[in-house]
Amino acid sequence: MGRSRAGRYGVHVFLTAVSLGFLAPLLLAVYASLRPYEETAAHGYLSLPRHLSFDYYRQAFTESGMGRYFVNSLLIAVPGVLLALFFASFVAFAIARLRVRGQLALLVLFTAGNLLPQQVIITPLYVLFNRIPLPYWMSDSMTMYDSLWAVIAVQTGFQLGFCVFVLSGFMRTLPQEILEAAVVDGAGVWTRYWRITLPLCRPALAALGTLEFTWMYNDFLWALVFISNGEKLPITSALNNLRGQFFTDYNLLAAGSVLVALPTILVFLLLQRHFIAGLTLGASKG
Amino acid sequence: MATTGGKVRGTGESGRTGAARGTGAARGTGRSRGPGKSRGRARRRGTRRYTRRDLAVLGVLLGIPLLLDLVIIWGPTLASVGLSFTRWDGITDIQWAGTDNYRALFTDYPPFWPAVRHNLLWLAFLGLIATPFGLLLAVLVDRGVRFSRFYQSTLYMPVVLSLAIVGFIAQLVFSRDQGALNTALGNPDDPVDWLGDPSLNLWMILLAAGWRHVGYVMIIYLAGLKSVDPELKEAAALDGAGERQIFFRVVFPALRPVNVVVGVITVIEGLRAFDIVYAVNKGRNGLELLSVLVTDNIVGEASRIGFGSAIATVLLVVSLGFIVTYLVQELRGERNR
């Protein structure tokens, strides 16, 4: 590989150039967020800095109440991920490790569901959520519509398909002998799932959880459609509001974007191996 | 919800010992259950009969996700198809409209064909430019050059960003007056309105979307490349094949299952595209997409739900074509395994 020295340098130059090109927009956003808008308005984003400060971050956080939106995002993504993993892992277990009728149909039903365009299901869900009453302590709108429950339900339902697909593929690679031994020993379905199969799936669950978290955190459309009260929006959708409020001040927006992106970038940098494993579990199993 | 979560995480720890105990027991250590019962079970192993408790567990834990999937995904999908044959504003009674919506859509709705064109262009760009570029990067990184981990992380970084944020960043780069691109080009007297000009903006947005797509594709191909048997490559090299030949004749064909996955991701991304154009200008003025039209008609002020559903149904039919192809491929592979 890389027979000639020149060829090897060529590859490095090329990869470095592409990498820098990929990083540049991110760095630009960070740079813009540190400078006053008047300065970039007068000199453009590529000018040398005169003032650098974290003012916009403070402003984005205090004036637009981003803290609350972060909490909303967590309130959606954390239960969403856990529920999706829990339910999907059992379905995957039934598909891959038990003899249940209609396994193939189940797999197709869930997997195909995840691939549908989101817009196809918006209207009926909108109507449905408006008609499901919830007690006041669960939702101050008294319906499922305009509550975090709606977004959690949709995120969970929508992502179930991908999780089932990935986990059933993973479970199929586990040695069947352990399970058979447990059956001989009289272990019921629950024991076989909870105490024998799930622990073996730990790497897959971690990978999938990381991936699903970023997906749910990043989603933009569901909250936009199912939540009307701006206070309840998750952060990614709320960023749109920040834009409406200060639509001329791109630097504030840049600070907001960096803040919003920070959690996923951190998750990625810290859990990179899990993250990539999660993506590729579904892609190159077998 | 929190308690379920706690349990899921909790098993990680306690579950491992559980599994170990399970295997230990199976080797004959014996468990607290009656010996007669377990012997009976062993005899019936082939048929796998379930106890009443097993059936209850199956019923609940298969039932809830299945119900969720049907209520959240498939029910609404069918309902959307049904609604597409009606006239409805969401408040007054639903009226049957036959195929009126579709007729109006194809003949009398100016944004429809541009949106179709944009979706196709999106597909073509991702499929013919971004995806092959991702493959090229994967091949280069996979050759084990130094710093490959660094390259891999940088190239992948955009994928963890929300498309909404990608949209905002695109505005920093492409905006007319202070955008970085115009500054870099040094054309203050005659700035190009990259995002405002309807003949240009789609291309700029495609660049931004490609920024994310390339990294995604690269990671998937990297995993695929690592799973290609190196002996295949060595054998081909011994037979005197050049690097290029090895790649196109040996490696690429071996990547077929990965190609299918990447193909589907590309198609789905092409059809589902929404967030980024919505973040830039709500999908107007040159950035119309089918997904935007659906959202506009349903959520927007117009509230033409029947009509919006008809657009959604068109999107559904096209997507289903690819989804079915993909699943047939996948399941065929499953059987061969």
Coordinates of C-alpha atoms in Angstrom, one line a residue:
Chain A
M1 CA 0.0 0.0 0.0
G2 CA 1.1 3.5 -0.7
R3 CA 4.0 2.3 -2.8
S4 CA 5.6 5.6 -3.7
R5 CA 6.6 8.2 -1.2
A6 CA 5.1 10.9 -3.3
G7 CA 1.8 9.1 -3.4
R8 CA 1.8 8.8 0.3
Y9 CA 2.4 12.5 0.7
G10 CA -0.3 13.2 -1.8
V11 CA -2.8 11.2 0.3
H12 CA -1.8 13.2 3.3
V13 CA -2.1 16.5 1.6
F14 CA -5.5 15.5 0.2
L15 CA -6.8 14.2 3.6
T16 CA -5.5 17.2 5.5
A17 CA -7.1 19.6 3.0
V18 CA -10.4 17.9 3.1
S19 CA -10.3 17.7 6.9
L20 CA -9.6 21.4 7.2
G21 CA -12.3 22.1 4.8
F22 CA -14.7 20.1 6.9
L23 CA -13.7 21.8 10.1
A24 CA -13.6 25.3 8.7
P25 CA -17.3 26.0 8.9
L26 CA -17.4 24.9 12.5
L27 CA -14.4 27.0 13.4
L28 CA -16.0 29.9 11.6
A29 CA -19.1 29.6 13.8
V30 CA -17.0 29.5 16.9
Y31 CA -15.0 32.5 15.8
A32 CA -18.1 34.5 14.8
S33 CA -19.7 33.7 18.2
L34 CA -16.8 35.4 20.0
R35 CA -17.0 38.7 18.2
P36 CA -19.4 41.6 18.5
Y37 CA -21.8 41.8 15.6
E38 CA -20.9 45.4 14.7
E39 CA -17.4 44.3 14.1
T40 CA -18.3 41.5 11.6
A41 CA -21.0 43.7 10.1
A42 CA -18.3 46.3 9.3
H43 CA -15.5 44.0 8.3
G44 CA -17.0 40.6 7.4
Y45 CA -16.5 37.3 9.2
L46 CA -13.0 36.7 7.9
S47 CA -11.5 39.9 9.3
L48 CA -9.1 40.0 12.2
P49 CA -10.6 40.3 15.7
R50 CA -10.6 43.5 17.7
H51 CA -12.7 42.3 20.6
L52 CA -13.1 38.7 21.7
S53 CA -15.6 37.8 24.4
F54 CA -18.0 35.2 25.6
D55 CA -20.8 37.9 25.8
Y56 CA -22.9 36.2 23.2
Y57 CA -22.8 32.9 25.1
R58 CA -24.0 34.7 28.3
Q59 CA -26.7 36.5 26.3
A60 CA -27.8 33.3 24.5
F61 CA -28.1 31.5 27.8
T62 CA -29.7 34.2 29.9
E63 CA -31.9 36.2 27.5
S64 CA -33.3 33.3 25.5
G65 CA -33.5 31.0 28.5
M66 CA -31.5 28.2 26.8
G67 CA -31.1 26.4 30.0
R68 CA -34.8 25.5 30.0
Y69 CA -34.7 24.3 26.5
F70 CA -31.7 22.1 27.3
V71 CA -33.8 20.5 30.1
N72 CA -36.7 20.0 27.6
S73 CA -34.3 18.2 25.3
L74 CA -33.1 15.9 28.0
L75 CA -36.7 15.3 29.2
I76 CA -37.4 14.1 25.7
A77 CA -34.2 12.3 24.6
V78 CA -33.4 10.4 27.8
P79 CA -36.8 8.6 28.3
G80 CA -37.0 8.3 24.5
V81 CA -33.7 6.5 24.2
L82 CA -34.4 4.2 27.2
L83 CA -37.9 3.3 26.2
A84 CA -36.8 2.7 22.6
L85 CA -33.9 0.5 23.7
F86 CA -36.0 -1.4 26.2
F87 CA -38.9 -2.2 23.9
A88 CA -36.8 -2.7 20.9
S89 CA -34.4 -5.1 22.7
F90 CA -37.3 -7.3 23.7
V91 CA -38.8 -7.3 20.2
A92 CA -35.4 -8.1 18.8
F93 CA -35.0 -10.9 21.4
A94 CA -38.3 -12.4 20.3
I95 CA -37.4 -12.1 16.7
A96 CA -33.8 -13.4 16.9
R97 CA -33.8 -15.8 19.9
L98 CA -37.3 -17.2 20.4
R99 CA -39.6 -19.2 18.2
V100 CA -42.5 -16.8 17.8
R101 CA -44.9 -16.9 14.9
G102 CA -44.5 -14.1 12.3
Q103 CA -40.9 -13.1 13.2
L104 CA -40.2 -12.0 9.7
A105 CA -43.3 -9.9 9.5
L106 CA -42.4 -8.2 12.8
L107 CA -38.9 -7.4 11.5
V108 CA -40.3 -5.9 8.3
L109 CA -43.0 -4.0 10.1
F110 CA -40.6 -2.3 12.5
T111 CA -37.7 -1.8 10.1
A112 CA -39.9 -0.4 7.3
G113 CA -41.6 2.0 9.7
N114 CA -38.3 3.6 10.5
L115 CA -37.6 4.3 6.9
L116 CA -40.8 6.2 6.1
P117 CA -40.6 9.9 5.6
Q118 CA -41.6 11.8 8.8
Q119 CA -44.1 14.0 6.9
V120 CA -46.3 11.0 6.0
I121 CA -47.5 10.5 9.5
I122 CA -47.7 14.1 10.7
T123 CA -51.4 14.9 10.1
P124 CA -53.1 11.9 11.6
L125 CA -50.8 12.1 14.6
Y126 CA -51.6 15.8 15.0
V127 CA -55.3 15.0 15.0
L128 CA -54.8 12.0 17.3
F129 CA -52.7 13.9 19.9
N130 CA -55.3 16.6 20.0
R131 CA -57.9 14.1 20.9
I132 CA -56.0 12.2 23.6
P133 CA -56.9 13.9 26.9
L134 CA -54.2 14.0 29.6
P135 CA -54.8 15.1 33.2
Y136 CA -53.5 18.5 34.1
W137 CA -50.6 17.3 36.1
M138 CA -49.3 15.6 33.1
S139 CA -49.9 18.3 30.5
D140 CA -51.1 21.8 31.1
S141 CA -52.7 21.7 27.6
M142 CA -54.9 18.9 28.9
T143 CA -54.2 17.0 25.7
M144 CA -51.3 15.0 24.4
Y145 CA -50.8 17.7 21.9
D146 CA -48.5 20.5 23.1
S147 CA -46.9 18.2 25.7
L148 CA -43.5 16.6 25.8
W149 CA -45.3 13.2 26.0
A150 CA -46.3 13.5 22.4
V151 CA -42.7 14.1 21.3
I152 CA -41.4 11.3 23.5
A153 CA -44.0 8.9 22.1
V154 CA -43.2 9.8 18.5
Q155 CA -39.4 9.6 19.0
T156 CA -39.7 6.3 20.7
G157 CA -42.1 4.9 18.1
F158 CA -40.1 6.1 15.2
Q159 CA -36.7 4.9 16.4
L160 CA -38.0 1.5 17.6
G161 CA -37.6 0.3 14.0
F162 CA -33.9 1.1 13.7
C163 CA -33.2 -0.3 17.2
V164 CA -35.1 -3.6 16.4
F165 CA -33.2 -3.9 13.2
V166 CA -29.8 -3.4 14.7
L167 CA -30.4 -5.4 17.9
S168 CA -31.9 -8.4 16.1
G169 CA -28.9 -8.5 13.8
F170 CA -26.6 -8.4 16.8
M171 CA -28.5 -11.0 18.9
R172 CA -28.4 -13.4 16.0
T173 CA -24.6 -13.4 16.3
L174 CA -24.7 -14.5 20.0
P175 CA -24.0 -18.2 20.7
Q176 CA -27.3 -20.0 20.9
E177 CA -25.9 -22.7 23.3
I178 CA -26.1 -20.4 26.4
L179 CA -29.7 -19.8 25.7
E180 CA -30.5 -23.5 25.2
A181 CA -28.7 -24.4 28.4
A182 CA -30.9 -21.9 30.2
V183 CA -34.0 -23.4 28.6
V184 CA -33.0 -26.9 29.8
D185 CA -32.6 -25.3 33.2
G186 CA -36.1 -24.0 33.2
A187 CA -35.5 -20.3 32.6
G188 CA -38.6 -18.5 31.5
V189 CA -38.8 -16.0 28.7
W190 CA -38.1 -13.0 31.0
T191 CA -35.0 -14.6 32.5
R192 CA -33.7 -15.5 29.1
Y193 CA -34.2 -12.0 28.0
W194 CA -33.2 -9.9 31.0
R195 CA -30.5 -12.0 32.6
I196 CA -28.9 -13.8 29.7
T197 CA -29.4 -12.0 26.4
L198 CA -29.4 -8.3 27.5
P199 CA -26.1 -8.5 29.4
L200 CA -24.5 -9.9 26.3
C201 CA -25.8 -7.1 24.3
R202 CA -24.2 -4.4 26.4
P203 CA -21.8 -3.2 23.8
A204 CA -24.6 -3.0 21.2
L205 CA -26.9 -1.2 23.6
A206 CA -24.2 1.3 24.5
A207 CA -23.5 2.0 20.9
L208 CA -27.1 2.3 19.9
G209 CA -27.9 4.4 22.9
T210 CA -25.2 7.0 22.0
L211 CA -26.4 7.1 18.4
E212 CA -30.1 7.4 19.3
F213 CA -29.4 10.1 21.8
T214 CA -27.8 12.3 19.2
W215 CA -30.6 11.6 16.8
M216 CA -33.4 12.4 19.2
Y217 CA -31.5 15.4 20.5
N218 CA -31.0 16.7 17.0
D219 CA -34.5 16.2 15.7
F220 CA -36.2 19.3 14.7
L221 CA -39.5 18.5 13.1
W222 CA -41.5 16.6 15.8
A223 CA -41.3 19.3 18.4
L224 CA -42.1 21.9 15.8
V225 CA -45.3 20.2 14.8
F226 CA -46.5 18.8 18.1
I227 CA -45.6 21.6 20.5
S228 CA -47.1 25.0 20.2
N229 CA -46.0 26.6 23.5
G230 CA -42.5 27.9 22.9
E231 CA -41.5 27.3 26.5
K232 CA -41.7 23.5 25.9
L233 CA -39.6 23.3 22.9
P234 CA -36.4 21.2 22.9
I235 CA -33.2 23.1 22.2
T236 CA -32.8 22.3 18.5
S237 CA -36.2 23.6 17.7
A238 CA -35.9 26.5 20.0
L239 CA -32.9 27.7 18.1
N240 CA -35.3 28.7 15.5
N241 CA -37.0 31.0 17.9
L242 CA -33.7 32.6 18.8
R243 CA -33.4 33.3 15.2
G244 CA -36.7 35.0 15.0
Q245 CA -35.9 37.1 18.0
F246 CA -32.6 38.3 16.9
F247 CA -32.7 37.7 13.2
T248 CA -30.1 40.2 12.3
D249 CA -27.6 39.2 14.8
Y250 CA -25.9 36.2 13.3
N251 CA -23.2 36.2 15.9
L252 CA -25.6 35.6 18.7
L253 CA -27.1 32.8 16.5
A254 CA -23.6 31.4 16.1
A255 CA -23.2 31.3 19.8
G256 CA -26.5 29.6 20.2
S257 CA -25.6 27.0 17.5
V258 CA -22.3 26.3 19.2
L259 CA -24.1 25.8 22.5
V260 CA -26.7 23.5 20.9
A261 CA -24.0 21.5 19.2
L262 CA -21.8 21.2 22.2
P263 CA -23.5 18.2 23.8
T264 CA -23.5 16.0 20.7
I265 CA -19.9 17.0 19.9
L266 CA -18.9 16.1 23.4
V267 CA -20.8 12.8 23.3
F268 CA -19.1 12.1 20.0
L269 CA -15.6 12.9 21.2
L270 CA -15.9 11.0 24.5
L271 CA -17.8 8.0 23.1
Q272 CA -16.4 8.0 19.6
R273 CA -15.9 4.2 19.5
H274 CA -19.4 3.5 20.7
F275 CA -20.8 6.0 18.4
I276 CA -19.2 4.6 15.3
A277 CA -19.9 1.1 16.4
G278 CA -23.6 2.0 16.7
L279 CA -23.7 3.2 13.1
T280 CA -21.9 0.3 11.7
L281 CA -23.7 -2.3 13.6
G282 CA -26.7 -1.8 11.3
A283 CA -24.6 -1.4 8.3
S284 CA -22.1 -4.2 8.1
K285 CA -23.4 -6.9 10.3
G286 CA -22.5 -10.3 9.1
Chain B
M1 CA -40.2 6.3 32.8
A2 CA -37.2 7.1 35.0
T3 CA -37.6 3.7 36.7
T4 CA -37.6 1.8 33.5
G5 CA -34.5 3.6 32.6
G6 CA -32.8 2.8 35.8
K7 CA -33.6 -0.8 35.3
V8 CA -32.3 -0.9 31.8
R9 CA -29.0 0.6 33.0
G10 CA -29.0 -1.4 36.1
T11 CA -29.1 -4.8 34.4
G12 CA -25.8 -4.1 32.8
E13 CA -24.2 -4.8 36.1
S14 CA -26.4 -7.3 37.8
G15 CA -27.2 -9.0 34.5
R16 CA -23.7 -10.2 33.8
T17 CA -23.6 -12.3 36.9
G18 CA -27.1 -13.5 36.0
A19 CA -25.8 -14.8 32.7
A20 CA -22.9 -16.5 34.4
R21 CA -25.2 -18.1 36.9
G22 CA -27.4 -19.2 34.1
T23 CA -24.6 -21.0 32.3
G24 CA -23.3 -22.4 35.5
A25 CA -26.7 -23.8 36.3
A26 CA -26.9 -25.3 32.9
R27 CA -23.8 -27.2 33.4
G28 CA -25.5 -29.2 36.1
T29 CA -25.0 -27.2 39.2
G30 CA -28.8 -27.2 39.5
R31 CA -31.1 -24.4 40.4
S32 CA -33.8 -23.9 42.9
R33 CA -36.6 -25.0 40.6
G34 CA -37.9 -28.5 41.0
P35 CA -35.8 -31.1 39.2
G36 CA -38.8 -32.9 37.8
K37 CA -40.0 -29.7 36.1
S38 CA -36.7 -29.0 34.5
R39 CA -36.4 -32.5 33.2
G40 CA -39.8 -32.2 31.6
R41 CA -38.7 -29.0 30.0
A42 CA -35.7 -30.7 28.6
R43 CA -37.7 -33.3 27.0
R44 CA -39.9 -30.8 25.3
R45 CA -37.1 -28.6 24.2
G46 CA -37.9 -29.1 20.6
T47 CA -41.4 -27.6 20.8
R48 CA -40.5 -24.7 23.2
R49 CA -43.8 -24.6 24.9
Y50 CA -44.4 -21.4 26.9
T51 CA -45.7 -21.3 30.4
R52 CA -48.5 -18.9 31.3
R53 CA -46.0 -16.5 32.8
D54 CA -44.0 -16.6 29.6
L55 CA -47.0 -15.8 27.5
A56 CA -47.9 -12.9 29.7
V57 CA -44.4 -11.5 29.4
L58 CA -44.5 -12.0 25.6
G59 CA -48.0 -10.5 25.4
V60 CA -47.0 -7.3 27.3
L61 CA -43.5 -6.7 26.0
L62 CA -44.3 -7.6 22.4
G63 CA -47.7 -6.0 22.6
I64 CA -46.7 -2.5 23.8
P65 CA -44.0 -1.9 21.1
L66 CA -46.2 -3.4 18.5
L67 CA -49.1 -1.2 19.5
L68 CA -46.8 1.8 19.6
D69 CA -45.5 1.0 16.1
L70 CA -49.0 0.6 14.8
V71 CA -50.5 3.7 16.5
I72 CA -47.5 6.0 15.8
I73 CA -46.3 4.8 12.4
W74 CA -48.6 2.5 10.4
G75 CA -52.0 3.7 11.5
P76 CA -51.1 7.3 10.6
T77 CA -49.5 6.2 7.4
L78 CA -52.7 4.5 6.3
A79 CA -54.8 7.4 7.6
S80 CA -52.7 9.8 5.5
V81 CA -53.4 7.8 2.4
G82 CA -57.1 7.9 3.3
L83 CA -57.1 11.6 4.0
S84 CA -55.4 12.3 0.6
F85 CA -58.8 11.4 -1.0
T86 CA -60.6 14.0 1.1
R87 CA -61.0 17.7 1.5
W88 CA -60.5 18.8 5.1
D89 CA -59.3 21.9 7.0
G90 CA -59.0 20.1 10.3
I91 CA -62.0 21.7 11.8
T92 CA -65.2 21.2 9.7
D93 CA -66.5 17.9 8.5
I94 CA -64.3 15.7 6.2
Q95 CA -65.5 15.6 2.6
W96 CA -64.8 12.9 0.1
A97 CA -62.9 14.4 -2.8
G98 CA -61.9 11.3 -4.8
T99 CA -58.8 11.9 -6.8
D100 CA -59.3 15.7 -6.9
N101 CA -56.3 16.4 -4.7
Y102 CA -54.0 14.4 -7.0
R103 CA -55.3 16.0 -10.1
A104 CA -54.8 19.4 -8.6
L105 CA -51.3 18.4 -7.4
F106 CA -50.1 17.3 -10.8
T107 CA -51.7 20.0 -12.9
D108 CA -52.5 23.0 -10.8
Y109 CA -50.0 23.4 -8.0
P110 CA -47.0 25.4 -9.1
P111 CA -44.5 24.4 -6.4
F112 CA -45.1 20.7 -6.9
W113 CA -42.9 19.9 -10.0
P114 CA -40.0 22.2 -8.8
A115 CA -40.1 20.3 -5.5
V116 CA -40.0 17.0 -7.3
R117 CA -37.1 18.3 -9.3
H118 CA -35.3 19.5 -6.2
N119 CA -35.8 16.2 -4.5
L120 CA -34.4 14.3 -7.5
L121 CA -31.5 16.7 -7.7
W122 CA -30.8 16.1 -4.0
L123 CA -30.8 12.4 -4.6
A124 CA -28.5 12.7 -7.6
F125 CA -26.1 14.9 -5.8
L126 CA -25.9 12.7 -2.7
G127 CA -25.8 9.5 -4.8
L128 CA -23.4 10.6 -7.6
I129 CA -21.1 13.0 -5.8
A130 CA -21.3 12.9 -2.0
T131 CA -21.5 9.1 -1.7
P132 CA -18.6 8.3 -4.0
F133 CA -16.6 11.0 -2.3
G134 CA -17.3 9.4 1.1
L135 CA -16.2 6.0 -0.4
L136 CA -13.0 7.6 -1.6
L137 CA -12.2 9.1 1.8
A138 CA -13.0 5.7 3.4
V139 CA -10.5 4.0 1.1
L140 CA -7.8 6.5 1.8
V141 CA -8.3 6.5 5.5
D142 CA -8.5 2.7 5.5
R143 CA -5.0 2.4 4.0
G144 CA -3.7 3.0 7.4
V145 CA -2.0 6.3 6.8
R146 CA -0.7 8.1 9.9
F147 CA -3.2 10.3 11.7
S148 CA -6.0 8.3 10.3
R149 CA -7.9 8.5 13.6
F150 CA -7.7 12.3 13.4
Y151 CA -8.9 12.4 9.8
Q152 CA -11.7 10.0 10.7
S153 CA -12.9 12.1 13.6
T154 CA -12.8 15.4 11.7
L155 CA -14.5 14.1 8.7
Y156 CA -17.2 12.6 10.9
M157 CA -17.7 15.6 13.1
P158 CA -20.4 17.3 11.0
V159 CA -22.6 14.1 11.2
V160 CA -23.3 14.7 14.9
L161 CA -24.6 18.2 14.2
S162 CA -28.3 18.8 13.7
L163 CA -29.2 19.7 10.2
A164 CA -30.8 22.7 11.7
I165 CA -27.4 23.8 12.9
V166 CA -25.9 23.0 9.6
G167 CA -28.4 25.3 8.1
F168 CA -27.4 28.1 10.4
I169 CA -23.7 27.6 9.7
A170 CA -24.5 27.6 6.0
Q171 CA -25.9 31.1 6.5
L172 CA -22.6 32.3 8.1
V173 CA -20.7 31.0 5.2
F174 CA -23.0 32.0 2.4
S175 CA -24.8 35.1 3.5
R176 CA -24.7 37.9 1.0
D177 CA -23.3 40.8 3.0
Q178 CA -20.8 39.5 5.5
G179 CA -20.7 35.9 4.6
A180 CA -17.3 34.2 4.7
L181 CA -17.4 33.0 1.1
N182 CA -18.0 36.5 -0.3
T183 CA -15.3 37.9 1.9
A184 CA -12.9 35.2 0.7
L185 CA -13.8 35.9 -2.9
G186 CA -13.2 39.6 -2.3
N187 CA -16.2 40.9 -4.2
P188 CA -17.6 43.6 -1.9
D189 CA -18.9 45.6 -4.8
D190 CA -20.8 42.8 -6.5
P191 CA -21.7 40.3 -3.8
V192 CA -23.3 37.0 -4.8
D193 CA -26.5 36.2 -2.9
W194 CA -25.7 32.5 -2.4
L195 CA -28.7 31.7 -0.4
G196 CA -31.1 34.2 -1.8
D197 CA -30.7 33.6 -5.5
P198 CA -33.1 30.8 -6.4
S199 CA -30.9 29.5 -9.2
L200 CA -27.9 29.2 -6.8
N201 CA -29.2 28.5 -3.3
L202 CA -30.1 24.8 -3.9
W203 CA -26.5 24.1 -4.8
M204 CA -25.2 25.8 -1.8
I205 CA -27.6 23.9 0.4
L206 CA -26.6 20.6 -1.3
L207 CA -23.0 21.4 -0.4
A208 CA -24.0 21.9 3.2
A209 CA -26.0 18.7 3.2
G210 CA -23.2 16.8 1.5
W211 CA -20.9 18.0 4.2
R212 CA -22.8 15.8 6.6
H213 CA -23.6 13.0 4.2
V214 CA -20.0 12.4 3.2
G215 CA -18.9 11.7 6.8
Y216 CA -21.8 9.4 7.4
V217 CA -21.1 7.4 4.3
M218 CA -17.4 7.3 5.0
I219 CA -17.8 5.7 8.4
I220 CA -20.1 3.0 7.1
Y221 CA -17.7 2.2 4.2
L222 CA -14.8 2.2 6.7
A223 CA -16.5 -0.5 8.7
G224 CA -17.3 -2.4 5.5
L225 CA -13.7 -2.2 4.3
K226 CA -12.4 -3.6 7.5
S227 CA -14.6 -6.6 7.1
V228 CA -13.3 -7.4 3.6
D229 CA -11.1 -10.5 3.8
P230 CA -7.5 -9.4 3.3
E231 CA -6.6 -12.7 1.8
L232 CA -8.8 -11.9 -1.2
K233 CA -6.8 -8.8 -1.8
E234 CA -3.5 -10.6 -1.4
A235 CA -4.6 -13.3 -3.8
A236 CA -5.5 -10.7 -6.4
A237 CA -2.2 -9.0 -5.8
L238 CA -0.3 -12.2 -6.3
D239 CA -2.2 -12.7 -9.6
G240 CA -0.7 -9.4 -10.6
A241 CA -3.7 -7.1 -10.2
G242 CA -2.9 -3.4 -9.7
E243 CA -4.4 -1.4 -6.8
R244 CA -7.1 0.0 -8.9
Q245 CA -8.0 -3.4 -10.3
I246 CA -8.1 -4.9 -6.8
F247 CA -10.4 -2.3 -5.7
F248 CA -12.9 -2.4 -8.5
R249 CA -12.8 -6.2 -9.2
V250 CA -12.4 -7.5 -5.6
V251 CA -13.1 -5.1 -2.9
F252 CA -16.0 -3.2 -4.3
P253 CA -18.0 -6.3 -5.2
A254 CA -17.3 -7.7 -1.7
L255 CA -18.9 -4.5 -0.3
R256 CA -22.2 -5.2 -1.9
P257 CA -24.2 -5.5 1.3
V258 CA -22.7 -2.2 2.5
N259 CA -23.5 -0.6 -0.9
V260 CA -27.2 -1.6 -0.4
V261 CA -27.3 0.1 3.0
V262 CA -25.5 3.2 1.8
G263 CA -27.9 3.3 -1.2
V264 CA -30.9 3.3 1.0
I265 CA -29.5 5.9 3.4
T266 CA -28.8 8.1 0.4
V267 CA -32.3 7.6 -1.0
I268 CA -34.0 8.2 2.3
E269 CA -31.9 11.3 3.1
G270 CA -32.7 12.6 -0.4
L271 CA -36.4 12.1 0.1
R272 CA -36.6 13.1 3.8
A273 CA -34.6 16.2 3.4
F274 CA -36.3 18.9 5.4
D275 CA -34.5 20.4 8.4
I276 CA -31.8 22.2 6.5
V277 CA -33.9 24.1 4.0
Y278 CA -36.5 24.8 6.7
A279 CA -33.7 26.3 8.8
V280 CA -32.4 28.5 6.0
N281 CA -35.6 30.0 4.6
K282 CA -38.5 27.7 5.4
G283 CA -38.1 26.0 2.1
R284 CA -39.1 28.9 -0.1
N285 CA -37.7 30.8 -3.0
G286 CA -35.8 28.0 -4.8
L287 CA -35.6 25.6 -1.9
E288 CA -38.9 23.8 -2.3
L289 CA -39.0 20.2 -1.4
L290 CA -41.8 17.7 -1.1
S291 CA -41.4 17.4 2.6
V292 CA -41.7 21.2 2.9
L293 CA -44.9 21.3 0.8
V294 CA -46.4 18.7 3.1
T295 CA -45.6 20.6 6.2
D296 CA -46.7 23.9 4.7
N297 CA -50.1 22.5 3.7
I298 CA -50.8 20.8 6.9
V299 CA -49.1 22.9 9.6
G300 CA -49.1 26.2 7.8
E301 CA -51.9 28.7 7.8
A302 CA -53.6 27.1 4.8
S303 CA -54.5 23.9 6.6
R304 CA -55.3 21.9 3.5
I305 CA -55.0 18.6 5.1
G306 CA -56.3 16.4 2.3
F307 CA -54.1 18.1 -0.2
G308 CA -51.0 17.9 2.1
S309 CA -51.7 14.2 2.6
A310 CA -51.8 13.7 -1.1
I311 CA -48.2 15.1 -1.3
A312 CA -47.3 12.9 1.6
T313 CA -48.7 9.9 -0.2
V314 CA -46.6 10.6 -3.3
L315 CA -43.6 10.8 -1.0
L316 CA -44.7 7.5 0.6
V317 CA -45.1 5.6 -2.6
V318 CA -41.7 6.6 -3.8
S319 CA -40.0 5.8 -0.5
L320 CA -41.8 2.4 -0.3
G321 CA -40.4 1.5 -3.6
F322 CA -36.9 1.8 -2.1
I323 CA -37.8 0.4 1.3
V324 CA -39.2 -2.8 -0.3
T325 CA -36.2 -3.3 -2.5
Y326 CA -33.9 -2.8 0.4
L327 CA -35.8 -5.2 2.7
V328 CA -35.9 -7.9 0.0
Q329 CA -32.2 -7.6 -0.4
E330 CA -31.6 -7.7 3.3
L331 CA -33.8 -10.7 3.9
R332 CA -32.3 -12.6 0.9
G333 CA -28.9 -12.0 2.5
E334 CA -30.3 -13.3 5.8
R335 CA -31.4 -16.6 4.2
N336 CA -28.0 -17.1 2.5
R337 CA -26.2 -16.7 5.7

